[in-house]
Short mmCIF file of C-alpha atoms in Angstrom, two decimals:
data_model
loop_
_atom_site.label_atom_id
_atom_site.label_comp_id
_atom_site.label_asym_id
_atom_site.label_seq_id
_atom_site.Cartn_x
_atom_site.Cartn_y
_atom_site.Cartn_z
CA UNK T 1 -8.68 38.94 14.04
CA UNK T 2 -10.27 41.19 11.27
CA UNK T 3 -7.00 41.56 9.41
CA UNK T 4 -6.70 37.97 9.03
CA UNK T 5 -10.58 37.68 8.16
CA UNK T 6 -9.67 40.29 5.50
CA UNK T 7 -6.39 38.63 4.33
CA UNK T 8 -8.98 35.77 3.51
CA UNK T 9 -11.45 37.24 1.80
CA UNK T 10 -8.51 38.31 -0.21
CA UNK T 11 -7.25 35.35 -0.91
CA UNK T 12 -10.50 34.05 -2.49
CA UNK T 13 -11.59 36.83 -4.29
CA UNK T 14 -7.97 36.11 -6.17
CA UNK T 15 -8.11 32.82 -6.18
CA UNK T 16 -11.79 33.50 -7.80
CA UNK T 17 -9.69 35.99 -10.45
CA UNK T 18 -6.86 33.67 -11.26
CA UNK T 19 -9.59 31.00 -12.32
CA UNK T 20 -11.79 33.91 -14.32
CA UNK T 21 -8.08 34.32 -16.01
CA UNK T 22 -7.46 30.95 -16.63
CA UNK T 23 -11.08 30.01 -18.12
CA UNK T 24 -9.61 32.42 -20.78
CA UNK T 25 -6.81 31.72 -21.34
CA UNK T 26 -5.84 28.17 -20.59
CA UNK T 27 -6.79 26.19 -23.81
CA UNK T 28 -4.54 23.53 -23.71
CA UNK T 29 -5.44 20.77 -21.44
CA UNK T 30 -2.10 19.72 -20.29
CA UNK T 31 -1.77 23.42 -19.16
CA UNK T 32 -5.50 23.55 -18.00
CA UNK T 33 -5.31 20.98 -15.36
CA UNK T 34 -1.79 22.84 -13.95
CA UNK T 35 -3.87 26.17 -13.88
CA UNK T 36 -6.70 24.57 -11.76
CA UNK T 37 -4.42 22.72 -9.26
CA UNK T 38 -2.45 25.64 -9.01
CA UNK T 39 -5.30 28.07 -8.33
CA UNK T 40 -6.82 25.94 -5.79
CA UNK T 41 -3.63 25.22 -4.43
CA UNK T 42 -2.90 28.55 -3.43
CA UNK T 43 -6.49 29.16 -2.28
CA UNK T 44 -6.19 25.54 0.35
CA UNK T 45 -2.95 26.83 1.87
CA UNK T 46 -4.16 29.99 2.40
CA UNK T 47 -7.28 28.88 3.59
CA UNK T 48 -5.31 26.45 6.02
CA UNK T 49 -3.09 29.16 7.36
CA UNK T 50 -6.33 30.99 7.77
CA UNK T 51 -7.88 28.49 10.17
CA UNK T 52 -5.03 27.87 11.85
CA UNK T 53 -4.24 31.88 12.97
CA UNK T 54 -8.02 32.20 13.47
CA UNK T 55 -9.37 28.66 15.13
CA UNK T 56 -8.65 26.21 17.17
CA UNK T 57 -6.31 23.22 15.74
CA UNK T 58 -7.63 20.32 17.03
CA UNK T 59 -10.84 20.66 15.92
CA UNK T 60 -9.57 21.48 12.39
CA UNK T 61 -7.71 17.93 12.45
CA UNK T 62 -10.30 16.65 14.11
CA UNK T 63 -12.86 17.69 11.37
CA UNK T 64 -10.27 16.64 8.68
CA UNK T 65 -10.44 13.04 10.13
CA UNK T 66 -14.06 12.46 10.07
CA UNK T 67 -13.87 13.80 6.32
CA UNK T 68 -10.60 11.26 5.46
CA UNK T 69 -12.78 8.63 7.26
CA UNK T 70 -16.07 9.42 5.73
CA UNK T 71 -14.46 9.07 2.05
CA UNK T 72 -12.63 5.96 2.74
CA UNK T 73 -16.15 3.94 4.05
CA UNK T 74 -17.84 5.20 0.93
CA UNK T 75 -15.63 4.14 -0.87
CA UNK T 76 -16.29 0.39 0.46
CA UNK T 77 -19.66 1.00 0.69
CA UNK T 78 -20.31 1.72 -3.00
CA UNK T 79 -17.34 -1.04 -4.19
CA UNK T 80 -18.71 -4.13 -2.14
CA UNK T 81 -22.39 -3.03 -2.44
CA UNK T 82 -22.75 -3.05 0.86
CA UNK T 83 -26.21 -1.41 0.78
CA UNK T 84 -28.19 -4.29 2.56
CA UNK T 85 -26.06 -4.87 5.15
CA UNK T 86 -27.65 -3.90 7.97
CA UNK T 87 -26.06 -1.74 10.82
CA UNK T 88 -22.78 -1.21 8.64
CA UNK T 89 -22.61 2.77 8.51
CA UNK T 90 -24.30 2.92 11.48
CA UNK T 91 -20.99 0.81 13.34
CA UNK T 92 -18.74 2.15 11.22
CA UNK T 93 -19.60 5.51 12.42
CA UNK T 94 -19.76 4.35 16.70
CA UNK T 95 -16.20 2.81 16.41
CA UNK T 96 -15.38 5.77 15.00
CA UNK T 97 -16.54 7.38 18.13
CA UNK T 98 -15.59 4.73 20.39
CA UNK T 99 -11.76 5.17 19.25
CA UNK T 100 -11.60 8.79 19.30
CA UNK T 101 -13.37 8.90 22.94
CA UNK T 102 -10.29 6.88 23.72
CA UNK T 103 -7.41 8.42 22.09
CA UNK T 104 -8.77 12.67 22.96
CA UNK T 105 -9.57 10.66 26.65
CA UNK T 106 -6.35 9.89 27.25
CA UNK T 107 -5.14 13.57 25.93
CA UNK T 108 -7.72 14.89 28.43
CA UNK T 109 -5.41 12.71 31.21
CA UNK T 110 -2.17 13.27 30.29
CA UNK T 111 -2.19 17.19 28.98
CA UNK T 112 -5.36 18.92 31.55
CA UNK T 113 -4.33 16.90 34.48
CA UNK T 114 -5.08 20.77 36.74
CA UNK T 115 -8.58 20.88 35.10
CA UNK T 116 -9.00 17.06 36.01
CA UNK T 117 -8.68 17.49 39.23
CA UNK T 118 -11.05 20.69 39.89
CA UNK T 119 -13.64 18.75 38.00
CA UNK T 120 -15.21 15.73 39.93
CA UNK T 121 -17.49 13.94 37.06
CA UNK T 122 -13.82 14.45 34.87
CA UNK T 123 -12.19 12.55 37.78
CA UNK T 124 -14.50 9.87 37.63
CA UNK T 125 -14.19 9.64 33.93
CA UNK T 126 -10.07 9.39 33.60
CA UNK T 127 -9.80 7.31 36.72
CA UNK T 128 -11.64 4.50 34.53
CA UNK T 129 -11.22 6.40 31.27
CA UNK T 130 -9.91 2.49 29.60
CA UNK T 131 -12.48 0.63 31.07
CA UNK T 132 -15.08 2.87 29.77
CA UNK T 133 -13.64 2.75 26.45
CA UNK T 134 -13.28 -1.06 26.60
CA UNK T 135 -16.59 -1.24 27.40
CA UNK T 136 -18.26 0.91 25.01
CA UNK T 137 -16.12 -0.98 22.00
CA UNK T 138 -17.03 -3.89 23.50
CA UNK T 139 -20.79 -2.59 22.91
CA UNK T 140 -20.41 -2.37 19.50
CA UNK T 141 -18.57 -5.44 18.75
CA UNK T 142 -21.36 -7.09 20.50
CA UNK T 143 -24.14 -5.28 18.12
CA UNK T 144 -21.99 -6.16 14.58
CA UNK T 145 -22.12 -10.47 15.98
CA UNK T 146 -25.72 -9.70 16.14
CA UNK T 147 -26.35 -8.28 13.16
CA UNK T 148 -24.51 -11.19 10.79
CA UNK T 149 -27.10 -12.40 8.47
CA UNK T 150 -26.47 -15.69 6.87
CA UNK T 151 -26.48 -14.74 3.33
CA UNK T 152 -23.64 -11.51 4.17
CA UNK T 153 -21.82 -13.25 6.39
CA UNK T 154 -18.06 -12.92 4.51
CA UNK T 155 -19.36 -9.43 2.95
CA UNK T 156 -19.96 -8.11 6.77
CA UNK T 157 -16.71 -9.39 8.01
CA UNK T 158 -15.02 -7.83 5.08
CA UNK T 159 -16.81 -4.87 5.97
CA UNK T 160 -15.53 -5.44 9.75
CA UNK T 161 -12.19 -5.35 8.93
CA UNK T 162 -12.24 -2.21 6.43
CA UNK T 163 -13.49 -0.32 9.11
CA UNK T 164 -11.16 -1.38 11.33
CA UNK T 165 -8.10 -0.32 9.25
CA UNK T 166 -9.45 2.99 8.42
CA UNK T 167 -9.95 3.71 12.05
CA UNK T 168 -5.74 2.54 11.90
CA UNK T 169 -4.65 4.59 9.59
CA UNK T 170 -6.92 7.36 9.85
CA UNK T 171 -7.73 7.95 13.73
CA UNK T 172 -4.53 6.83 15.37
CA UNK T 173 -2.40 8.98 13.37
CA UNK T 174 -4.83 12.16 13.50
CA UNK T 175 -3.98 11.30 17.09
CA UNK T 176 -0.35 11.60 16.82
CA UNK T 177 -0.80 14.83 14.93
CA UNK T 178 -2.58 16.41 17.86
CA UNK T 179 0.46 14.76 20.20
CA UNK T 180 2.79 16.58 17.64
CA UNK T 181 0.94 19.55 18.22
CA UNK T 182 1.50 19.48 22.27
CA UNK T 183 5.19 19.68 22.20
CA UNK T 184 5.07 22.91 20.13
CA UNK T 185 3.31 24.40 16.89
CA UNK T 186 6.61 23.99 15.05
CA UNK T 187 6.26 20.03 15.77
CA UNK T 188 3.10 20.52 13.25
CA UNK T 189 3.45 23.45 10.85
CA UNK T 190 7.03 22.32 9.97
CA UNK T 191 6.16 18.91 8.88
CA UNK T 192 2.96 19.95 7.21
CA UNK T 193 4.30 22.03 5.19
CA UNK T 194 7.38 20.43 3.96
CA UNK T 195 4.46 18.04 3.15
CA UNK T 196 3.04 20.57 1.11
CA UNK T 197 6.05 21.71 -0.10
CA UNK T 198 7.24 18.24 -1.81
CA UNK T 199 3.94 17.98 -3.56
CA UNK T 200 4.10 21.47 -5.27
CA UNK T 201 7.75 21.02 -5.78
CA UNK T 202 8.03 17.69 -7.26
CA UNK T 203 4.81 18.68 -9.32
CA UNK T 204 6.39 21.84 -11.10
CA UNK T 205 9.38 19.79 -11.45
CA UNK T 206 7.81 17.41 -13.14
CA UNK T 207 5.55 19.04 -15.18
CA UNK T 208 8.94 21.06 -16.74
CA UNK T 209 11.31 18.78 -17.10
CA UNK T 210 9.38 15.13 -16.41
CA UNK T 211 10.53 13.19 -18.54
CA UNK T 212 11.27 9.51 -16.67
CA UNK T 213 8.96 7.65 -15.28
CA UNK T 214 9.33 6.86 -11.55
CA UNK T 215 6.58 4.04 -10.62
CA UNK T 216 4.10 2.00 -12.71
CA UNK T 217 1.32 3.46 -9.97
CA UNK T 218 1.45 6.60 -10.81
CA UNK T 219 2.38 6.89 -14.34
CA UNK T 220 2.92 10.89 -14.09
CA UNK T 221 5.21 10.85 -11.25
CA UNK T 222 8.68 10.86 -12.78
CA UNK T 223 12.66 10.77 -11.53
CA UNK T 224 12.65 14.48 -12.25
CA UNK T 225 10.08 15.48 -10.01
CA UNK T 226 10.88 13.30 -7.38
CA UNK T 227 14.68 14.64 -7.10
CA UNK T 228 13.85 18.32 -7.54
CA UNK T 229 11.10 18.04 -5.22
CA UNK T 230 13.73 16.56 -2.63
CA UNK T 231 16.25 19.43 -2.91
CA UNK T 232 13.72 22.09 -3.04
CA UNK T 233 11.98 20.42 0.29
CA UNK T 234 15.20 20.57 1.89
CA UNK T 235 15.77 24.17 0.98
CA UNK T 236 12.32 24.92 2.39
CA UNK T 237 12.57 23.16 5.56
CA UNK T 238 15.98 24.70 6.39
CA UNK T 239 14.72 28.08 5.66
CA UNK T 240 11.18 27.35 7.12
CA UNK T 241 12.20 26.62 10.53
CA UNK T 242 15.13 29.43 10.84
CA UNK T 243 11.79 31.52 10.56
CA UNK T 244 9.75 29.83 13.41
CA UNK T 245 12.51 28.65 15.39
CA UNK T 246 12.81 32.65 16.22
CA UNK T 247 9.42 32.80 18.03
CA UNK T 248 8.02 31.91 21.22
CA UNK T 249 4.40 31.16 20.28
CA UNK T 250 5.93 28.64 17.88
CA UNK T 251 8.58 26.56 20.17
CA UNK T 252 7.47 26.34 23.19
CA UNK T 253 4.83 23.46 24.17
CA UNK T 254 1.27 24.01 24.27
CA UNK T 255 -0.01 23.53 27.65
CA UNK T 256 -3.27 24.26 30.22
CA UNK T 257 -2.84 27.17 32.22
CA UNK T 258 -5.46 26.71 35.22
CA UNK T 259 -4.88 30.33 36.14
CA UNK T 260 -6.14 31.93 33.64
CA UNK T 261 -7.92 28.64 32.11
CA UNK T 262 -7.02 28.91 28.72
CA UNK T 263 -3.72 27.27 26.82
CA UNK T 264 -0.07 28.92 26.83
CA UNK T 265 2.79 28.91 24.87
CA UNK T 266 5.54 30.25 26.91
CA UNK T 267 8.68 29.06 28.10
CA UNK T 268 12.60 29.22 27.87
CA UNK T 269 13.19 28.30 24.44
CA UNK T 270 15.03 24.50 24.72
CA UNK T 271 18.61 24.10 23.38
CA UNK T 272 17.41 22.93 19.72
CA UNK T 273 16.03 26.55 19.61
CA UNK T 274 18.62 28.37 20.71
CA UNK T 275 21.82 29.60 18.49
CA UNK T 276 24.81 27.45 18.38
CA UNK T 277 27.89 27.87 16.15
CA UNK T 278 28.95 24.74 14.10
CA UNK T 279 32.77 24.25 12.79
CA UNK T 280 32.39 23.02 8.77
CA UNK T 281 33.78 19.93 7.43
CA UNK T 282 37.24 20.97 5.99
CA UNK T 283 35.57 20.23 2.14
CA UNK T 284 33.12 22.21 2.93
CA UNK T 285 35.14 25.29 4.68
CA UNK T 286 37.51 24.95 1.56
CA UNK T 287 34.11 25.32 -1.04
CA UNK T 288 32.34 27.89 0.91
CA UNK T 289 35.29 30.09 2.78
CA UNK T 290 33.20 29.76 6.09
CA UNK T 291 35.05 27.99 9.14
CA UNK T 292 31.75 28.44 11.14
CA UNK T 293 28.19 28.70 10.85
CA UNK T 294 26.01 30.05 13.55
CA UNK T 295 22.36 27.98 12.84
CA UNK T 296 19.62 26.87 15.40
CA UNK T 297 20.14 23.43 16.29
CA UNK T 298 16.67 22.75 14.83
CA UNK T 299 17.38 23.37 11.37
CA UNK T 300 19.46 20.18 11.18
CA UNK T 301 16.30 18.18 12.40
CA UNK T 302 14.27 20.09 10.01
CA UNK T 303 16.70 18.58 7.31
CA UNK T 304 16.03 15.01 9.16
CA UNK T 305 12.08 15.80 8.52
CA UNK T 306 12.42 16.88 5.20
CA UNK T 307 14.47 14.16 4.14
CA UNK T 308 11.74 11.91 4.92
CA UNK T 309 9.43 14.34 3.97
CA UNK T 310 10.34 14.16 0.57
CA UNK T 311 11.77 10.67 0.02
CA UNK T 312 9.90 8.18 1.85
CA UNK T 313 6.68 10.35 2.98
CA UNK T 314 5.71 10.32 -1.28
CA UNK T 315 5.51 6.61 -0.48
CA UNK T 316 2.06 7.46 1.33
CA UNK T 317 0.79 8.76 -1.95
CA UNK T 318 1.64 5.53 -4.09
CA UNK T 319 0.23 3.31 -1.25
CA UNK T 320 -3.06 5.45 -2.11
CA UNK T 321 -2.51 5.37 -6.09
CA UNK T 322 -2.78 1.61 -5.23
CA UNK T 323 -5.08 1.26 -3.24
CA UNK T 324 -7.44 3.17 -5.54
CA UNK T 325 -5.89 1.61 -8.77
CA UNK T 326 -7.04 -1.75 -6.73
CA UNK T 327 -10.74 -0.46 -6.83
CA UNK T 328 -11.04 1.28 -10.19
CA UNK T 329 -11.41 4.54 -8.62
CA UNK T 330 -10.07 7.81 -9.96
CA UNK T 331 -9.75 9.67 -6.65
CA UNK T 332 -11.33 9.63 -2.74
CA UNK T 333 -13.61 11.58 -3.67
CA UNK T 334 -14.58 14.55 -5.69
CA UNK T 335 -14.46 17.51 -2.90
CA UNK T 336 -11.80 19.79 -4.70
CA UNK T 337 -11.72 20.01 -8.34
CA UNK T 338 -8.72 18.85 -9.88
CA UNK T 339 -7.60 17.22 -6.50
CA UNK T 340 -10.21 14.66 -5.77
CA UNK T 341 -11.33 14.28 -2.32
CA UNK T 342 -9.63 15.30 1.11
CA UNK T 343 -7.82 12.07 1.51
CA UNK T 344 -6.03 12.71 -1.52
CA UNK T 345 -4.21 15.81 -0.08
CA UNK T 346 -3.44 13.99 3.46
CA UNK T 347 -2.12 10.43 1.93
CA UNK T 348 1.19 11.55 2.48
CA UNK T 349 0.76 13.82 5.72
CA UNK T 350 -0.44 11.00 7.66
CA UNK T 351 2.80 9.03 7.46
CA UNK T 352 4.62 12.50 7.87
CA UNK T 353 2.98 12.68 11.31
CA UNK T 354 3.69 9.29 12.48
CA UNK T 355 7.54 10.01 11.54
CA UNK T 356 7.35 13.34 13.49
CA UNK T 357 6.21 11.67 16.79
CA UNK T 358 8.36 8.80 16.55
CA UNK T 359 11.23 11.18 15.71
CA UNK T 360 10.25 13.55 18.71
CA UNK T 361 10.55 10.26 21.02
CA UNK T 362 13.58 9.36 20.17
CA UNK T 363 15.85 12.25 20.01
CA UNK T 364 14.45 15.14 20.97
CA UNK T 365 11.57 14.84 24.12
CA UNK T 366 13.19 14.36 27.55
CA UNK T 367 11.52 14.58 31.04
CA UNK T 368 8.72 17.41 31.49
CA UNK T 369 8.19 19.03 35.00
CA UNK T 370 4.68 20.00 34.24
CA UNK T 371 3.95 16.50 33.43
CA UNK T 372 5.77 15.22 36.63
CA UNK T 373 3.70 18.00 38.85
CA UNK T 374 0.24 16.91 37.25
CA UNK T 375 1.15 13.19 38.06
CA UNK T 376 2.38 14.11 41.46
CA UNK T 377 -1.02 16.05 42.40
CA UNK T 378 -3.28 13.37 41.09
CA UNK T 379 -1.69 11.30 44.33
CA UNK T 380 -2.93 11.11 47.78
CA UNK T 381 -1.31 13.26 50.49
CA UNK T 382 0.32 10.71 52.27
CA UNK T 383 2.06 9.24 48.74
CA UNK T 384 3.02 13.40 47.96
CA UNK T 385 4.72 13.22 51.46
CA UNK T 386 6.50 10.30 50.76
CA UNK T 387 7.70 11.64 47.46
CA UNK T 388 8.84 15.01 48.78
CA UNK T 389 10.89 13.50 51.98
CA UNK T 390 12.46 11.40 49.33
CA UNK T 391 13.28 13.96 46.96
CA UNK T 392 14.28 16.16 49.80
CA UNK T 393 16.82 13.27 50.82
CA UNK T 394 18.38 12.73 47.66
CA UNK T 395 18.79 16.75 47.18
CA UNK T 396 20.62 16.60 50.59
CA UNK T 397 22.96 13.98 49.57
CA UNK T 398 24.08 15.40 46.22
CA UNK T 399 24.77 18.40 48.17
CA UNK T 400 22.17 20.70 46.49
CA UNK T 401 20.18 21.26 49.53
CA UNK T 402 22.15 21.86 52.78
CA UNK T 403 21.91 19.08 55.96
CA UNK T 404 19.17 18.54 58.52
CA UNK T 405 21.42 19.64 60.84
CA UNK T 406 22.68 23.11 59.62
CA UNK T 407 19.53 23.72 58.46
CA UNK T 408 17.43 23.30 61.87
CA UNK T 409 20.14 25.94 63.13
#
């Protein structure tokens, strides 16, 4: 714990002397603004790694949500001069609420179904856990149709809607981050930072050797930067998760231990972290001189994520670049110098983390026993019964278990 404080308070305190260094010598402006991104690049990753050895992850997404969320209503609040209407921040805020309850509710259900069931009032409160979120929504819909004043009427429903798709793009993919998160740390690190990766890469790249322009919404992102930052993402990724595919703590899915009460990461490593040898293409065996390599399967997927990663994940970043280009607005916000506001720096990690969960749904999750138990124990005794003569049955049949007969003798 204190080492990693430490490593922090090292971090800033040269972070604090690269910008002392930079205040001197940095004159021109081009190289000015790299210097300040740069510094305060370093000092967010490290920070981030920080929190993430030291605290708990969900609330840091959690907390990173509200922020994206907070900047994003300002920003129609200030554009469409929404400062009579009544009740808007105030509803903004309670869907906000409302759709969280729902989405870390139904976490609650499906991950802590042991603590569920030691815990009446938690019982109570899954059991129903949709109608009570209907019904709180349904709350504050009720309080917006009341508050519609005649003169706002079209500004309020504009109003409706914008928070409505924040609370989309925002909220429901926070959620999927913290879904990521559940099948294994390297289901979020891995993605994140081939995130973080593309934008640093395809930034050097393109401040060296820009020199095409790659879309009219963001005049400074050029052909350059966008193809280095690709093969340099891919590089990372592959290298990146031969590193954490070697650990335990990093593969293995995060679930509730009602033992000891507290989350575990421990397990038999799946296949996709285990070793496998792979015979080479003949082009490649003749280029290389290797008939073999010997990789863990989940270095190919990490090439999967940081394809998209780095091709279609920038396309987060020029849907923002539009979106504030649309409103005449420089950045989110103006949180981190040189970066603009939170949202800025998550753009592109959102749409990373929808791709992750869809990707982990469709080739790589299969049927989990702990999942299966916590269903089976929310049943009643008689249904358990039923389930265990029938499983007991089937065994018999495919010859796993031995007869009724030779096993009453």
């Amino acid at each position: 714990y204190w080492c990693a404080v430490c490593i922090g308070v090292l971090c800033v305190l040269i972070a604090v002397c690269c910008v002392s260094v930079y205040c001197c010598v940095c004159s021109f402006s081009r190289w000015k603004n790299c210097c300040i991104r740069g510094v305060l690049s370093m000092a967010m990753i490290s920070g981030f790694f920080m929190m993430i050895y030291l605290g708990p992850i969900m609330l840091i997404v959690m907390t990173i949500q509200i922020k994206c969320f907070q900047e994003i209503i300002d920003i129609g609040y200030r554009v469409y001069h929404s400062y009579e209407l009544p009740w808007f921040r105030t509803l903004s805020w309670y869907f906000l609420v409302c759709v969280n309850y729902f989405f870390y509710g139904e976490t609650l259900a499906e991950y802590f179904g042991a603590l569920v069931q030691r815990e009446e009032p938690l019982q109570f409160l899954v059991r129903y856990h949709r109608f009570i979120s209907f019904a709180v929504y349904l709350a504050g819909f009720c309080m917006f149709v009341l508050s519609l004043v005649k003169k706002h009427y079209r500004l309020q429903f504009y109003m409706f809607a914008w928070t409505h798709v924040t609370l989309l793009i925002v909220v429901t993919q926070s959620h999927l981050v913290i879904q990521n998160l559940f099948e294994g740390m390297i289901w979020f690190l891995v993605p994140v930072s081939i995130v973080i990766c593309n934008d640093i890469m395809a930034y050097l790249f393109g401040f060296f050797f820009g020199r095409t322009p790659l879309i009219k919404l963001s005049p400074k992102k050029t052909w350059e930067g966008f193809i280095g930052g690709f093969f340099g993402t891919l590089v990372f990724g592959f290298i990146l998760a031969y590193l954490l595919a070697q650990f335990q703590y990093f593969v293995c899915p995060v679930e509730y231990n009602s033992e000891t009460n507290r989350f575990t990461a421990e397990c038999e490593p799946s296949d996709i972290f285990v070793m496998h040898e792979y015979t080479l293409p003949f082009t490649v065996q003749s280029i290389l001189r290797w008939k073999t390599v010997t990789i863990y399967p989940y270095q190919i997927h990490s090439v999967a994520l940081s394809t998209f990663g780095s091709l279609i994940g920038p396309f987060g970043g020029f849907f923002a670049s539009g979106f504030k280009r649309a409103f005449k607005i420089k950045d989110f916000a103006d949180t981190i110098p040189g970066h603009g506001g939170i949202m800025d720096r998550f753009d592109c990690q959102y749409l990373m983390a929808t791709f992750t969960h869809v990707y982990i749904a469709s080739f790589i999750r299969g049927p989990n026993p702990s999942k299966v138990l916590q269903q089976l124990l929310v049943l009643q005794p008689e249904q358990q019964l039923s389930i265990f003569n029938a499983m007991r049955d089937r065994l018999r049949d495919r010859g796993i278990l031995p007869p009724a007969a030779t096993e009453a003798m």
